[in-house]
């Protein structure tokens, strides 16, 4: 049996995405009592990783992804083995294919945070165990799963959505179709939004600078069209136009790791793209709009008023990295299915 891999949410059907979200919420409910001080129960929500080790193959530094993965594996009865770029031979004098074969013979899953997307594809081609994309140059599926869980949990904050609307067939709080605005660079976070939100009934409005280097790469747009999402996306170089009617405004770093030498030019190109109350009011965002950011955040991306204010859902969003990664570990590494 060939191992299943997950590179992007485009690899999953809508039903699979919703099942994973529901499973994330379920594991969260079961786990929280175990983690409280003086907990009266110590029973883990699942033992699917008992006696199993998950390799965290990280070539980039990480806070949320690493902590989420290590704590999630522990709650599933397993062990996460952190393998940073200074720890192993990969990229020094050992190939990705040999590394995948060796690690896959000793661990039961590989959670890989890499540079170029081709690196994780090479790992998956040669790994005898499932490979889950923790981040690559093109995709960031675990981030969008966390964002979706956060939106469902806060469905009551969006006008027209309330607890009286009931739940989805999978048991999640019902979420009305939203208008979600992206203001910033065309990053791996946006790319997984592009192949996911339109399929779930949400409208996506994207604002990036006019320079083509800030637009989605061809490989990403090909995948967008493959999953029939292209007609649900509006793209502009005017950030005010992007936030028109937005229920949720999202941004990310303008300067990714490895782009530090471009900082001066990028700050110039993104002038006017900072998420502020003024921008969203002038652009006509929904009066009750909320804010998401994958973190870490720089003030030039979003000002303090928004980031630390009542519109911000960034810290529940950060915590939900753990529960959605836990669900993906449980299913992909523990059961070889999604």
Short mmCIF file of C-alpha atoms in Angstrom, two decimals:
data_model
loop_
_atom_site.label_atom_id
_atom_site.label_comp_id
_atom_site.label_asym_id
_atom_site.label_seq_id
_atom_site.Cartn_x
_atom_site.Cartn_y
_atom_site.Cartn_z
CA UNK A 1 0.00 0.00 0.00
CA UNK A 2 1.47 3.36 -1.06
CA UNK A 3 1.54 5.93 1.75
CA UNK A 4 -0.79 8.93 1.45
CA UNK A 5 0.82 12.39 1.36
CA UNK A 6 -0.60 15.90 1.75
CA UNK A 7 1.10 18.80 -0.05
CA UNK A 8 -1.78 21.31 -0.25
CA UNK A 9 -5.48 21.46 0.63
CA UNK A 10 -6.10 21.20 -3.11
CA UNK A 11 -5.30 17.50 -2.57
CA UNK A 12 -8.44 17.15 -0.41
CA UNK A 13 -12.12 17.19 -1.28
CA UNK A 14 -14.51 19.57 0.48
CA UNK A 15 -15.86 16.61 2.46
CA UNK A 16 -12.35 15.66 3.60
CA UNK A 17 -11.60 19.22 4.68
CA UNK A 18 -14.82 19.43 6.68
CA UNK A 19 -14.21 16.04 8.31
CA UNK A 20 -10.72 17.13 9.36
CA UNK A 21 -12.09 20.38 10.79
CA UNK A 22 -14.72 18.50 12.77
CA UNK A 23 -12.09 16.04 13.99
CA UNK A 24 -9.89 18.97 15.07
CA UNK A 25 -12.73 20.43 17.12
CA UNK A 26 -13.46 17.00 18.61
CA UNK A 27 -9.82 16.44 19.65
CA UNK A 28 -9.69 19.94 21.11
CA UNK A 29 -12.77 19.31 23.28
CA UNK A 30 -11.40 16.00 24.53
CA UNK A 31 -7.86 17.23 25.13
CA UNK A 32 -8.47 20.44 27.05
CA UNK A 33 -9.71 18.75 30.26
CA UNK A 34 -6.58 16.55 30.29
CA UNK A 35 -4.35 19.63 30.16
CA UNK A 36 -5.95 21.58 33.01
CA UNK A 37 -4.19 21.95 36.39
CA UNK A 38 -5.27 19.15 38.74
CA UNK A 39 -6.98 17.37 35.87
CA UNK A 40 -9.37 14.64 37.00
CA UNK A 41 -8.78 12.65 33.82
CA UNK A 42 -5.56 11.65 32.13
CA UNK A 43 -7.05 9.64 29.30
CA UNK A 44 -5.69 10.74 25.93
CA UNK A 45 -8.22 11.47 23.15
CA UNK A 46 -6.46 9.03 20.82
CA UNK A 47 -3.53 6.65 21.02
CA UNK A 48 -3.02 6.45 17.27
CA UNK A 49 0.66 7.39 17.59
CA UNK A 50 1.47 5.14 20.55
CA UNK A 51 5.02 3.79 20.16
CA UNK A 52 5.36 5.85 16.96
CA UNK A 53 7.81 8.63 16.09
CA UNK A 54 7.13 11.56 13.77
CA UNK A 55 10.11 13.24 12.14
CA UNK A 56 9.90 17.04 12.10
CA UNK A 57 12.17 17.78 9.17
CA UNK A 58 12.58 21.55 9.40
CA UNK A 59 14.97 23.55 7.21
CA UNK A 60 13.41 26.82 8.45
CA UNK A 61 12.98 28.12 11.99
CA UNK A 62 9.51 27.88 13.48
CA UNK A 63 7.50 28.71 16.59
CA UNK A 64 3.84 27.78 16.11
CA UNK A 65 4.40 24.87 13.71
CA UNK A 66 7.09 23.23 15.84
CA UNK A 67 5.31 23.66 19.18
CA UNK A 68 2.01 22.52 17.68
CA UNK A 69 3.58 19.42 16.18
CA UNK A 70 5.52 18.37 19.28
CA UNK A 71 2.60 18.85 21.66
CA UNK A 72 0.11 17.25 19.26
CA UNK A 73 2.23 14.14 18.83
CA UNK A 74 2.54 13.83 22.60
CA UNK A 75 -1.23 14.03 23.09
CA UNK A 76 -1.65 11.25 20.54
CA UNK A 77 0.71 9.03 22.52
CA UNK A 78 3.66 9.45 20.19
CA UNK A 79 6.95 11.30 19.96
CA UNK A 80 8.02 14.13 17.67
CA UNK A 81 11.68 14.05 16.69
CA UNK A 82 12.94 17.50 15.70
CA UNK A 83 15.49 17.39 12.88
CA UNK A 84 16.77 20.86 12.03
CA UNK A 85 19.07 21.64 9.14
CA UNK A 86 22.07 21.64 11.48
CA UNK A 87 21.16 18.23 12.90
CA UNK A 88 21.19 15.90 9.89
CA UNK A 89 23.06 15.31 6.66
CA UNK A 90 20.28 16.43 4.30
CA UNK A 91 21.57 19.11 1.96
CA UNK A 92 25.16 18.66 3.12
CA UNK A 93 26.26 15.29 1.78
CA UNK A 94 23.03 13.27 1.57
CA UNK A 95 20.24 13.51 -0.96
CA UNK A 96 16.56 14.06 -0.23
CA UNK A 97 15.73 10.63 -1.64
CA UNK A 98 18.21 8.82 0.61
CA UNK A 99 17.11 10.90 3.61
CA UNK A 100 13.44 10.04 3.02
CA UNK A 101 14.23 6.32 2.80
CA UNK A 102 16.32 6.33 5.98
CA UNK A 103 13.98 8.45 8.10
CA UNK A 104 10.97 6.58 6.77
CA UNK A 105 12.48 3.27 7.88
CA UNK A 106 12.71 4.51 11.49
CA UNK A 107 9.80 6.96 11.84
CA UNK A 108 6.13 6.57 11.03
CA UNK A 109 5.57 9.98 9.46
CA UNK A 110 7.45 13.01 8.13
CA UNK A 111 6.28 16.58 8.80
CA UNK A 112 8.50 18.71 6.56
CA UNK A 113 9.05 22.47 6.60
CA UNK A 114 11.19 23.23 3.57
CA UNK A 115 12.31 25.95 1.19
CA UNK A 116 11.44 25.20 -2.43
CA UNK A 117 8.34 23.09 -2.93
CA UNK A 118 10.31 20.64 -5.08
CA UNK A 119 12.15 19.56 -1.91
CA UNK A 120 9.03 18.16 -0.24
CA UNK A 121 7.85 16.58 -3.47
CA UNK A 122 11.19 14.74 -3.66
CA UNK A 123 10.79 13.55 -0.07
CA UNK A 124 7.28 12.28 -0.79
CA UNK A 125 8.38 10.43 -3.93
CA UNK A 126 10.84 8.32 -1.95
CA UNK A 127 9.31 8.10 1.52
CA UNK A 128 7.83 4.78 2.65
CA UNK A 129 5.67 6.67 5.19
CA UNK A 130 3.23 9.61 4.84
CA UNK A 131 4.66 13.10 4.30
CA UNK A 132 2.74 16.18 5.44
CA UNK A 133 3.68 19.65 4.22
CA UNK A 134 4.44 21.89 7.21
CA UNK A 135 5.33 24.74 4.82
CA UNK A 136 6.93 25.10 1.42
CA UNK A 137 7.54 27.95 -0.98
CA UNK A 138 4.17 27.30 -2.64
CA UNK A 139 1.80 25.93 -0.01
CA UNK A 140 0.89 26.10 3.69
CA UNK A 141 -2.06 23.73 4.23
CA UNK A 142 -1.89 23.45 8.02
CA UNK A 143 -2.25 27.23 8.39
CA UNK A 144 -5.49 27.38 6.42
CA UNK A 145 -6.94 24.49 8.41
CA UNK A 146 -6.30 26.50 11.59
CA UNK A 147 -7.85 29.62 10.03
CA UNK A 148 -10.96 27.69 9.02
CA UNK A 149 -11.41 26.19 12.49
CA UNK A 150 -11.05 29.69 13.99
CA UNK A 151 -13.70 31.12 11.66
CA UNK A 152 -16.15 28.32 12.49
CA UNK A 153 -15.55 28.79 16.22
CA UNK A 154 -16.29 32.51 15.85
CA UNK A 155 -19.21 32.15 13.44
CA UNK A 156 -21.44 34.02 15.91
CA UNK A 157 -19.39 37.19 15.35
CA UNK A 158 -20.44 37.50 11.72
CA UNK A 159 -23.81 39.10 11.10
CA UNK A 160 -26.17 36.51 9.70
CA UNK A 161 -24.40 33.66 11.52
CA UNK A 162 -25.42 32.56 15.01
CA UNK A 163 -25.65 29.50 17.18
CA UNK A 164 -29.34 29.38 16.23
CA UNK A 165 -28.24 28.46 12.73
CA UNK A 166 -27.16 25.11 14.16
CA UNK A 167 -24.25 23.02 13.00
CA UNK A 168 -22.82 21.61 9.82
CA UNK A 169 -23.38 17.91 9.07
CA UNK A 170 -19.91 17.34 10.54
CA UNK A 171 -20.88 19.06 13.82
CA UNK A 172 -19.07 22.38 13.37
CA UNK A 173 -20.78 25.70 14.21
CA UNK A 174 -22.46 26.78 10.98
CA UNK A 175 -20.61 29.53 9.12
CA UNK A 176 -22.35 31.65 6.50
CA UNK A 177 -20.57 32.34 3.21
CA UNK A 178 -18.00 35.04 3.91
CA UNK A 179 -16.12 37.62 1.89
CA UNK A 180 -12.47 37.15 2.81
CA UNK A 181 -9.92 39.78 1.79
CA UNK A 182 -6.19 39.26 1.45
CA UNK A 183 -3.95 42.34 1.52
CA UNK A 184 -0.24 41.72 0.94
CA UNK A 185 2.15 39.43 -0.92
CA UNK A 186 1.10 36.31 -2.81
CA UNK A 187 2.55 33.93 -0.23
CA UNK A 188 2.14 30.23 0.49
CA UNK A 189 -0.67 31.11 2.93
CA UNK A 190 -2.65 32.88 0.22
CA UNK A 191 -2.01 30.04 -2.22
CA UNK A 192 -3.80 27.52 -0.01
CA UNK A 193 -6.59 30.05 0.51
CA UNK A 194 -7.00 30.29 -3.27
CA UNK A 195 -7.62 26.54 -3.67
CA UNK A 196 -9.81 26.21 -0.59
CA UNK A 197 -12.13 29.11 0.25
CA UNK A 198 -14.06 29.30 -3.04
CA UNK A 199 -14.81 25.56 -2.82
CA UNK A 200 -16.32 26.14 0.64
CA UNK A 201 -18.63 28.87 -0.63
CA UNK A 202 -16.59 31.91 0.39
CA UNK A 203 -15.66 34.84 -1.83
CA UNK A 204 -11.99 35.76 -1.97
CA UNK A 205 -10.77 39.29 -2.76
CA UNK A 206 -7.00 39.65 -3.19
CA UNK A 207 -4.97 42.86 -3.13
CA UNK A 208 -1.29 42.71 -4.11
CA UNK A 209 1.06 45.24 -5.76
CA UNK A 210 0.90 45.36 -9.56
CA UNK A 211 4.39 43.89 -10.08
CA UNK A 212 3.89 40.33 -11.40
CA UNK A 213 6.35 38.95 -8.85
CA UNK A 214 3.70 39.59 -6.20
CA UNK A 215 1.11 37.52 -8.07
CA UNK A 216 0.47 33.77 -7.78
CA UNK A 217 3.04 31.62 -9.61
CA UNK A 218 1.88 29.68 -12.65
CA UNK A 219 1.98 26.35 -10.81
CA UNK A 220 -0.36 27.72 -8.16
CA UNK A 221 -2.79 29.27 -10.62
CA UNK A 222 -2.87 26.01 -12.59
CA UNK A 223 -3.97 24.26 -9.40
CA UNK A 224 -6.56 26.99 -8.73
CA UNK A 225 -8.12 26.32 -12.13
CA UNK A 226 -7.84 22.54 -11.67
CA UNK A 227 -10.08 22.72 -8.59
CA UNK A 228 -12.42 25.24 -10.28
CA UNK A 229 -11.70 28.10 -7.88
CA UNK A 230 -10.62 30.77 -10.35
CA UNK A 231 -14.12 32.21 -10.82
CA UNK A 232 -14.50 32.78 -7.07
CA UNK A 233 -11.49 35.10 -6.83
CA UNK A 234 -11.27 38.85 -7.42
CA UNK A 235 -7.73 40.26 -7.83
CA UNK A 236 -6.67 43.92 -7.68
CA UNK A 237 -3.61 46.08 -7.01
CA UNK A 238 -5.71 48.47 -4.87
CA UNK A 239 -5.87 47.38 -1.20
CA UNK A 240 -9.00 49.47 -0.64
CA UNK A 241 -10.77 47.72 -3.47
CA UNK A 242 -9.63 44.38 -2.04
CA UNK A 243 -11.35 44.93 1.34
CA UNK A 244 -14.70 46.02 -0.13
CA UNK A 245 -17.44 44.11 1.67
CA UNK A 246 -14.90 42.04 3.60
CA UNK A 247 -16.01 40.06 6.65
CA UNK A 248 -12.44 38.93 7.29
CA UNK A 249 -9.18 40.69 6.41
CA UNK A 250 -6.00 38.61 6.26
CA UNK A 251 -2.35 39.46 5.74
CA UNK A 252 1.06 37.87 6.18
CA UNK A 253 4.70 38.87 6.03
CA UNK A 254 5.82 41.04 3.15
CA UNK A 255 9.39 39.80 3.54
CA UNK A 256 9.72 36.04 3.83
CA UNK A 257 12.81 34.18 5.03
CA UNK A 258 15.42 34.44 2.30
CA UNK A 259 14.05 37.75 0.97
CA UNK A 260 15.78 40.01 3.50
CA UNK A 261 17.96 41.52 0.76
CA UNK A 262 14.76 42.79 -0.92
CA UNK A 263 13.46 44.53 2.20
CA UNK A 264 13.88 48.16 1.06
CA UNK A 265 12.22 47.55 -2.32
CA UNK A 266 9.42 45.47 -0.84
CA UNK A 267 8.59 48.10 1.79
CA UNK A 268 8.37 50.63 -1.02
CA UNK A 269 6.22 48.37 -3.20
CA UNK A 270 3.81 47.61 -0.34
CA UNK A 271 3.35 51.22 0.71
CA UNK A 272 -0.36 51.66 1.43
CA UNK A 273 -0.99 47.97 2.11
CA UNK A 274 -0.83 48.14 5.93
CA UNK A 275 -4.09 46.85 7.41
CA UNK A 276 -5.64 49.66 9.45
CA UNK A 277 -9.09 50.83 10.52
CA UNK A 278 -8.73 53.70 8.05
CA UNK A 279 -7.95 51.43 5.10
CA UNK A 280 -10.89 49.14 5.80
CA UNK A 281 -13.33 52.00 6.38
CA UNK A 282 -12.29 53.76 3.18
CA UNK A 283 -12.49 50.47 1.27
CA UNK A 284 -15.96 49.64 2.58
CA UNK A 285 -15.25 46.52 4.64
CA UNK A 286 -18.12 45.07 6.64
CA UNK A 287 -18.41 47.15 9.87
CA UNK A 288 -17.91 43.97 11.92
CA UNK A 289 -14.85 42.72 9.99
CA UNK A 290 -12.33 40.51 11.79
CA UNK A 291 -8.60 40.09 11.33
CA UNK A 292 -6.33 37.06 10.85
CA UNK A 293 -2.53 36.80 10.60
CA UNK A 294 -0.43 33.62 10.65
CA UNK A 295 2.35 35.30 12.70
CA UNK A 296 5.00 36.45 13.36
CA UNK A 297 3.74 39.96 12.67
CA UNK A 298 5.52 43.19 11.76
CA UNK A 299 3.89 46.56 12.42
CA UNK A 300 4.22 47.64 8.79
CA UNK A 301 1.83 44.79 7.87
CA UNK A 302 -0.91 45.68 10.38
CA UNK A 303 -0.99 48.45 12.96
CA UNK A 304 -1.33 47.95 16.73
CA UNK A 305 -4.94 49.16 16.83
CA UNK A 306 -6.09 46.29 14.63
CA UNK A 307 -3.62 43.63 15.76
CA UNK A 308 -4.26 44.08 19.49
CA UNK A 309 -7.87 45.22 19.17
CA UNK A 310 -11.25 43.44 19.35
CA UNK A 311 -11.23 42.60 15.62
CA UNK A 312 -8.16 40.39 15.98
CA UNK A 313 -8.52 36.60 16.15
CA UNK A 314 -4.78 35.97 15.75
CA UNK A 315 -4.17 34.23 19.08
CA UNK A 316 -7.09 31.78 18.89
CA UNK A 317 -5.90 31.24 15.31
CA UNK A 318 -2.38 30.47 16.56
CA UNK A 319 -3.65 27.99 19.17
CA UNK A 320 -5.73 26.22 16.55
CA UNK A 321 -2.55 25.31 14.70
CA UNK A 322 -2.13 22.68 17.41
CA UNK A 323 -5.59 21.14 17.14
CA UNK A 324 -5.70 21.02 13.34
CA UNK A 325 -2.18 19.58 13.13
CA UNK A 326 -3.19 17.06 15.77
CA UNK A 327 -6.14 15.95 13.64
CA UNK A 328 -3.94 15.66 10.56
CA UNK A 329 -1.31 13.67 12.47
CA UNK A 330 -4.00 11.37 13.87
CA UNK A 331 -5.51 10.64 10.47
CA UNK A 332 -2.51 10.77 8.15
CA UNK A 333 0.22 9.29 10.34
CA UNK A 334 -1.93 7.23 12.68
CA UNK A 335 -4.40 5.79 10.19
CA UNK A 336 -2.94 6.48 6.73
CA UNK A 337 -6.11 8.22 5.58
CA UNK A 338 -7.65 11.68 5.30
#
